[in-house]
Coordinates of C-alpha atoms in Angstrom, one line a residue:
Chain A
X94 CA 8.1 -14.9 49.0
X95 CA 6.1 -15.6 46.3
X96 CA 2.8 -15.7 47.9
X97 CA 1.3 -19.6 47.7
X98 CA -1.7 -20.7 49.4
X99 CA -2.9 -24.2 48.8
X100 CA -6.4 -25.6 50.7
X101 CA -6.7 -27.6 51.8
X102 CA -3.4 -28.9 53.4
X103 CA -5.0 -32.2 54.3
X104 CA -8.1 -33.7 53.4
X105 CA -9.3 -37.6 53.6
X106 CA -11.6 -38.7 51.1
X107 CA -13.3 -41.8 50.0
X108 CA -12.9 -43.7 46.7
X109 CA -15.5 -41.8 44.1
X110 CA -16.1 -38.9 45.7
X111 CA -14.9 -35.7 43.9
X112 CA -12.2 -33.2 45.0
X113 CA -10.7 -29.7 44.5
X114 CA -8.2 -28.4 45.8
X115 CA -7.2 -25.0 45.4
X116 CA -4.2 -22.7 44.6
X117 CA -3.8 -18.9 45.5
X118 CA -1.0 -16.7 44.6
X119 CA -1.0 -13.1 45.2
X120 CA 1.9 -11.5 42.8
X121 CA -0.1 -12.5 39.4
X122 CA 2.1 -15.0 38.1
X123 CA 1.5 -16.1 34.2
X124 CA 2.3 -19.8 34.9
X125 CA 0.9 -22.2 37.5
X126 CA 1.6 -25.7 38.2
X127 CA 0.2 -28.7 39.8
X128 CA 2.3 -31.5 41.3
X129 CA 2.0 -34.9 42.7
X130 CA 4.9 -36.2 44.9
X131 CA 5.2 -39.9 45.2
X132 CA 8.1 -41.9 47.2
X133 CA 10.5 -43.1 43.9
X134 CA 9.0 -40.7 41.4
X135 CA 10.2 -37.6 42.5
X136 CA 7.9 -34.5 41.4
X137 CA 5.3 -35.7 38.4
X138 CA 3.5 -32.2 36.3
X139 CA 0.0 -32.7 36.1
X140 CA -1.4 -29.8 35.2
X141 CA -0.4 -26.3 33.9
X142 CA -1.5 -22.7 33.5
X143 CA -0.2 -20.0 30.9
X144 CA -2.6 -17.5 31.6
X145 CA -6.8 -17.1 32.4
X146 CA -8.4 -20.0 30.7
X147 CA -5.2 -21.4 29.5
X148 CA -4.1 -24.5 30.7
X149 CA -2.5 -27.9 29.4
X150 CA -1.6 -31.2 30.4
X151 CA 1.7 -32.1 31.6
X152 CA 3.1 -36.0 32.5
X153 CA 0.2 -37.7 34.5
X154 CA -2.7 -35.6 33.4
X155 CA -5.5 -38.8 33.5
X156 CA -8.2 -38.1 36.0
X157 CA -7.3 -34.8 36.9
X158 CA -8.8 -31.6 35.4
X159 CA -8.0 -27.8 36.1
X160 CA -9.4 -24.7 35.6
X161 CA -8.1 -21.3 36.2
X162 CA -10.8 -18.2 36.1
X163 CA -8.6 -15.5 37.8
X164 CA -4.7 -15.1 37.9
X165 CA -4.3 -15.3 41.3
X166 CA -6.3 -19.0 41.4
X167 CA -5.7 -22.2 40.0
X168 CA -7.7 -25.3 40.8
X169 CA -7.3 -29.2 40.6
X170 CA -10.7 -31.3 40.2
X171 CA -10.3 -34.9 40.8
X172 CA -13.7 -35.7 39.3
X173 CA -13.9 -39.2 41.2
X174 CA -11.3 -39.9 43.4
X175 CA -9.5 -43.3 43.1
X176 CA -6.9 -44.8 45.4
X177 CA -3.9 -44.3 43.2
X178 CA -4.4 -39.9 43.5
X179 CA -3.5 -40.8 47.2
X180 CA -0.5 -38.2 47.4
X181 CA 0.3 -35.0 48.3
X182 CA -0.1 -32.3 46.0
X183 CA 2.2 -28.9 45.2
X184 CA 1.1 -26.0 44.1
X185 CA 4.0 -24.3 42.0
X186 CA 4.7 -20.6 40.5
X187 CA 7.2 -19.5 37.6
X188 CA 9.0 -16.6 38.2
X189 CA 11.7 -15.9 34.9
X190 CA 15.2 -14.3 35.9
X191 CA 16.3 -13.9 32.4
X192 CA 14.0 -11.8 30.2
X193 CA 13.5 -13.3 27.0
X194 CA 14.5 -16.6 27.8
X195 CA 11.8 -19.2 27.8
X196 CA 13.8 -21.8 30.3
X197 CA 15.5 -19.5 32.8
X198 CA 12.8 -19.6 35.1
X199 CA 12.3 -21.3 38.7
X200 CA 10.0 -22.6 40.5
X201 CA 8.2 -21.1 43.5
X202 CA 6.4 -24.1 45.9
X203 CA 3.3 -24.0 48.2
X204 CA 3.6 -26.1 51.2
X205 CA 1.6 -28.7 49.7
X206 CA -1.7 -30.5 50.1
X207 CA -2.0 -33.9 51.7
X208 CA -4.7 -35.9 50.2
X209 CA -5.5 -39.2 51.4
X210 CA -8.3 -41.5 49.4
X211 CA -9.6 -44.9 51.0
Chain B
X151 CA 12.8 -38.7 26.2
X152 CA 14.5 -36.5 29.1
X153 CA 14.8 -38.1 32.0
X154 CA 16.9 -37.4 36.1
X155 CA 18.9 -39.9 37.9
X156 CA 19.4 -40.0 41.3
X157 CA 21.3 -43.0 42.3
X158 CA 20.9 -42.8 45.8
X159 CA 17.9 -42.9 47.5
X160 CA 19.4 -42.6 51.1
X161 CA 22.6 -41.2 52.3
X162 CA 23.9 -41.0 55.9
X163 CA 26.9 -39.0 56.5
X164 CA 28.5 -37.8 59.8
X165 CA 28.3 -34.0 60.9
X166 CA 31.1 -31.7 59.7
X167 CA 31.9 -34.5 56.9
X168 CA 31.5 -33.8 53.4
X169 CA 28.8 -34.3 51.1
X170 CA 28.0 -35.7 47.4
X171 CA 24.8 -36.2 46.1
X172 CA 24.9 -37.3 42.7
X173 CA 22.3 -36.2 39.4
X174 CA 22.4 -37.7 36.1
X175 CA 20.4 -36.6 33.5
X176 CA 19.4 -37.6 29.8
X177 CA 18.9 -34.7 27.7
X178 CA 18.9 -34.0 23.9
X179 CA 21.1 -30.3 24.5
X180 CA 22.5 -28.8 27.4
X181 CA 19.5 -28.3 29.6
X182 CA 19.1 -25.6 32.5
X183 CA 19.6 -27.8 36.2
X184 CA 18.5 -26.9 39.7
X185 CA 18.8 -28.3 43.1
X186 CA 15.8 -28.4 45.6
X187 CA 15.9 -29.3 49.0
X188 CA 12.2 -30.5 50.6
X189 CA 12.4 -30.3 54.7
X190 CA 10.0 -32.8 56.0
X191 CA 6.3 -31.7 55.9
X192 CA 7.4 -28.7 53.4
X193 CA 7.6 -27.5 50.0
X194 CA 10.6 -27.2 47.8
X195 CA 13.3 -24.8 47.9
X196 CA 15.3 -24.1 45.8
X197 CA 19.3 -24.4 46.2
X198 CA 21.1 -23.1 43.4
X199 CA 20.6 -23.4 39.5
X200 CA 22.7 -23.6 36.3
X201 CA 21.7 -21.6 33.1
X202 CA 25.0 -21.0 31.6
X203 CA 28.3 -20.0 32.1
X204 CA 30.5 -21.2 35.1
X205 CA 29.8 -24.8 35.7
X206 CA 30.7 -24.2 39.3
X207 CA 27.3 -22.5 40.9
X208 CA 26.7 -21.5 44.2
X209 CA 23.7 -22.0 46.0
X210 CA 22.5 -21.2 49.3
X211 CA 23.3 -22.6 52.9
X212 CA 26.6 -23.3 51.9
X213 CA 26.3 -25.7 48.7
X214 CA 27.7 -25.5 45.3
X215 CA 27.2 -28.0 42.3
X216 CA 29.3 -28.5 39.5
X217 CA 27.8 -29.1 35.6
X218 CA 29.6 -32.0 33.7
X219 CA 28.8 -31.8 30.2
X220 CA 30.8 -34.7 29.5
X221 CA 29.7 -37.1 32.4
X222 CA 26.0 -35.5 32.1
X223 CA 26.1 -34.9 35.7
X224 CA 25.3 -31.8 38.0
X225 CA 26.1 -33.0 41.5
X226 CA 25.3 -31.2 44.5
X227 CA 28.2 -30.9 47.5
X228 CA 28.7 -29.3 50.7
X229 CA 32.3 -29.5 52.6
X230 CA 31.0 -29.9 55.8
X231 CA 27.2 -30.8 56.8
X232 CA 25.0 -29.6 59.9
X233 CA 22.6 -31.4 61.3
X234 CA 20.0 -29.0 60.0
X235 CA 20.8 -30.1 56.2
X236 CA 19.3 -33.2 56.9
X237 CA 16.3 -33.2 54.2
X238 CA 15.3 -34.5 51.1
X239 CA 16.9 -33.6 47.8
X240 CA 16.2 -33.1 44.4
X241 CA 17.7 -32.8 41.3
X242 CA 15.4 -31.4 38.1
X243 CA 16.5 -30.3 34.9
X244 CA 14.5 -28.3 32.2
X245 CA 14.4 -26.6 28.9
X246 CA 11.3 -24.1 29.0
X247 CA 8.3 -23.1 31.4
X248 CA 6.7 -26.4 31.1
X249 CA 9.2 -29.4 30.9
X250 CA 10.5 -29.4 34.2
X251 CA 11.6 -33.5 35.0
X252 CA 12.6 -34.0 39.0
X253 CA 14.8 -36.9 40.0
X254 CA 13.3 -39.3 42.5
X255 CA 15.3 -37.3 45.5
X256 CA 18.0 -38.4 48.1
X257 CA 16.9 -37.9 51.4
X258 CA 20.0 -37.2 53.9
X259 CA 20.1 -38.1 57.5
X260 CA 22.8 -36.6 59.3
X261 CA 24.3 -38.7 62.4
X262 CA 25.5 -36.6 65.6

């Protein structure tokens, strides 16, 4: 068990209004993830994390920022919510089984956050 | 670009029948593929993964997936389904930390 706590795990929100949600993992993972799951588009990156203060933008970046000032915690702003960030939201850890190699790694998921925006 | 097929979106079967679920995927080299199954209100597990080696990998709860270099395929399959399997399903394939694609999923239903 990796350890993932996302919060909140629902939140409604109006259009405009800004947003964090917040993701805690307590075995000091390097790399951190956001996702957004949407029916017919699977699992979209957002956001990710390499380390304190590192982070970069993955697929579907616009509107979303991120900041990471501890290992254990990784945050996604939406700065001014809009309709379309209606979606729920995973959390995601990286955990490598093969030392030395770059893509033999998996994915750890939180349970997800369920963020509704009228 | 890299990109994950999953043709069907829904997929009823019977329990104790077998199961298919099929994964296409576009890729420049032979990429590392994984399986993930969502139950509803959940996150993803994870069901088995391919790195190298064997093309036939065994996952968990019974499932195995065989990599196709040739038909660009790593379909997922179970002989004989419970109703418990019934759940979402995705396919995803990657190269390194950070370029991690997910298929649009299959979600199962499994009829008594």
């Amino acid at each position: 068990d990796a350890g993932i706590t996302q919060s909140p795990r629902h939140k409604v929100t109006e259009t405009g209004t800004p947003v964090t949600l917040r993701c805690h993992q307590t075995e000091n993972h390097r790399y951190m993830y956001w996702y957004r799951q949407d029916p017919g588009h699977g699992l979209r990156l957002i956001h990710y994390s390499y380390g304190v203060k590192d982070t970069d933008k993955g697929e579907v970046s616009d509107g979303y920022s991120v900041s990471r000032s501890k290992t254990e915690d990784f945050l996604l702003t939406l700065e001014s919510a809009t309709s379309s960030q209606t979606s729920v939201y995973f959390c995601a850890i990286s955990e490598s089984i093969r030392p030395g190699d770059a893509g033999a790694n998996v994915l750890t998921f939180g349970a997800g956050s369920r963020l509704t925006v009228l | 670009a890299q990109s994950v097929t999953q043709p069907d979106i829904h997929i009823t079967v019977s329990e104790g029948a077998s199961l298919e679920l099929r994964c296409n995927y576009s890729y420049g080299a032979t990429p590392y593929l994984f399986w993930y199954v969502q139950s509803p209100g959940q996150g993803l597990q994870l069901l088995l993964k391919y790195f190298s080696g064997d093309t036939l990998v065994q996952g968990i709860k019974g499932f195995e997936a065989e990599f196709k270099r040739s038909q660009s395929s790593f379909n997922l399959r179970k002989p004989s389904v419970h109703w418990s399997d019934a759940a979402e399903y995705f396919c995803a394939v990657g190269e390194n930390n950070n370029d991690m694609r997910f298929g649009a999923g299959t979600r199962l239903t499994v009829k008594p």
